[in-house]
mmCIF file of C-alpha atoms in Angstrom:
data_model
loop_
_atom_site.group_PDB
_atom_site.id
_atom_site.type_symbol
_atom_site.label_atom_id
_atom_site.label_comp_id
_atom_site.label_asym_id
_atom_site.label_seq_id
_atom_site.Cartn_x
_atom_site.Cartn_y
_atom_site.Cartn_z
ATOM 1 C CA UNK E 236 155.557 137.368 -220.659
ATOM 2 C CA UNK E 237 152.572 137.782 -222.110
ATOM 3 C CA UNK E 238 149.942 134.764 -223.219
ATOM 4 C CA UNK E 239 149.870 135.903 -226.802
ATOM 5 C CA UNK E 240 147.699 134.615 -229.662
ATOM 6 C CA UNK E 241 147.400 131.206 -227.536
ATOM 7 C CA UNK E 242 145.511 132.628 -224.460
ATOM 8 C CA UNK E 243 143.617 134.903 -226.858
ATOM 9 C CA UNK E 244 142.745 131.714 -228.918
ATOM 10 C CA UNK E 245 141.903 129.917 -225.500
ATOM 11 C CA UNK E 246 139.327 132.662 -224.096
ATOM 12 C CA UNK E 247 137.395 133.262 -227.753
ATOM 13 C CA UNK E 248 137.154 129.049 -227.754
ATOM 14 C CA UNK E 249 135.998 129.319 -224.101
ATOM 15 C CA UNK E 250 133.519 132.426 -225.208
ATOM 16 C CA UNK E 251 132.402 130.539 -227.939
ATOM 17 C CA UNK E 252 131.273 127.217 -226.660
ATOM 18 C CA UNK E 253 129.410 129.326 -224.027
ATOM 19 C CA UNK E 254 127.560 131.255 -226.792
ATOM 20 C CA UNK E 255 126.381 128.036 -227.939
ATOM 21 C CA UNK E 256 125.167 126.862 -224.639
ATOM 22 C CA UNK E 257 123.301 129.794 -223.830
ATOM 23 C CA UNK E 258 121.520 129.673 -226.950
ATOM 24 C CA UNK E 259 120.605 125.944 -226.666
ATOM 25 C CA UNK E 260 119.478 127.191 -223.270
ATOM 26 C CA UNK E 261 117.231 129.773 -224.668
ATOM 27 C CA UNK E 262 115.714 126.717 -227.102
ATOM 28 C CA UNK E 263 115.493 124.276 -224.215
ATOM 29 C CA UNK E 264 113.668 126.933 -222.118
ATOM 30 C CA UNK E 265 110.977 127.858 -224.726
ATOM 31 C CA UNK E 266 110.082 124.331 -225.093
ATOM 32 C CA UNK E 267 108.611 124.562 -221.200
ATOM 33 C CA UNK E 268 105.203 124.839 -220.781
ATOM 34 C CA UNK E 269 103.953 127.029 -217.782
ATOM 35 C CA UNK E 270 100.582 126.515 -217.002
ATOM 36 C CA UNK E 271 98.259 130.072 -216.614
ATOM 37 C CA UNK E 272 95.862 130.305 -213.905
ATOM 38 C CA UNK E 273 93.408 130.660 -216.809
ATOM 39 C CA UNK E 274 94.119 128.136 -218.523
ATOM 40 C CA UNK E 275 93.676 124.951 -215.276
ATOM 41 C CA UNK E 276 89.916 124.681 -214.081
ATOM 42 C CA UNK E 277 90.172 126.542 -210.438
ATOM 43 C CA UNK E 278 89.564 123.890 -207.444
ATOM 44 C CA UNK E 279 85.752 125.265 -207.087
ATOM 45 C CA UNK E 280 85.026 124.362 -210.569
ATOM 46 C CA UNK E 281 86.636 120.829 -210.038
ATOM 47 C CA UNK E 282 84.285 120.486 -206.265
ATOM 48 C CA UNK E 283 81.172 121.358 -208.663
ATOM 49 C CA UNK E 284 81.883 118.676 -210.852
ATOM 50 C CA UNK E 285 82.331 116.068 -207.902
ATOM 51 C CA UNK E 286 79.102 117.771 -206.134
ATOM 52 C CA UNK E 287 76.876 116.342 -209.570
#
């Protein structure tokens, strides 16, 4: 006996839920700000400011 229509509907719903979760994850990941090397002052610059 094959799963039939009910099996297809369950798999389709799981696939749709996975799609929504991935879409939400991508939105949340795009909000994260990753500091780059040029964005933050280097340790040498911090030490120079403290020496003044």
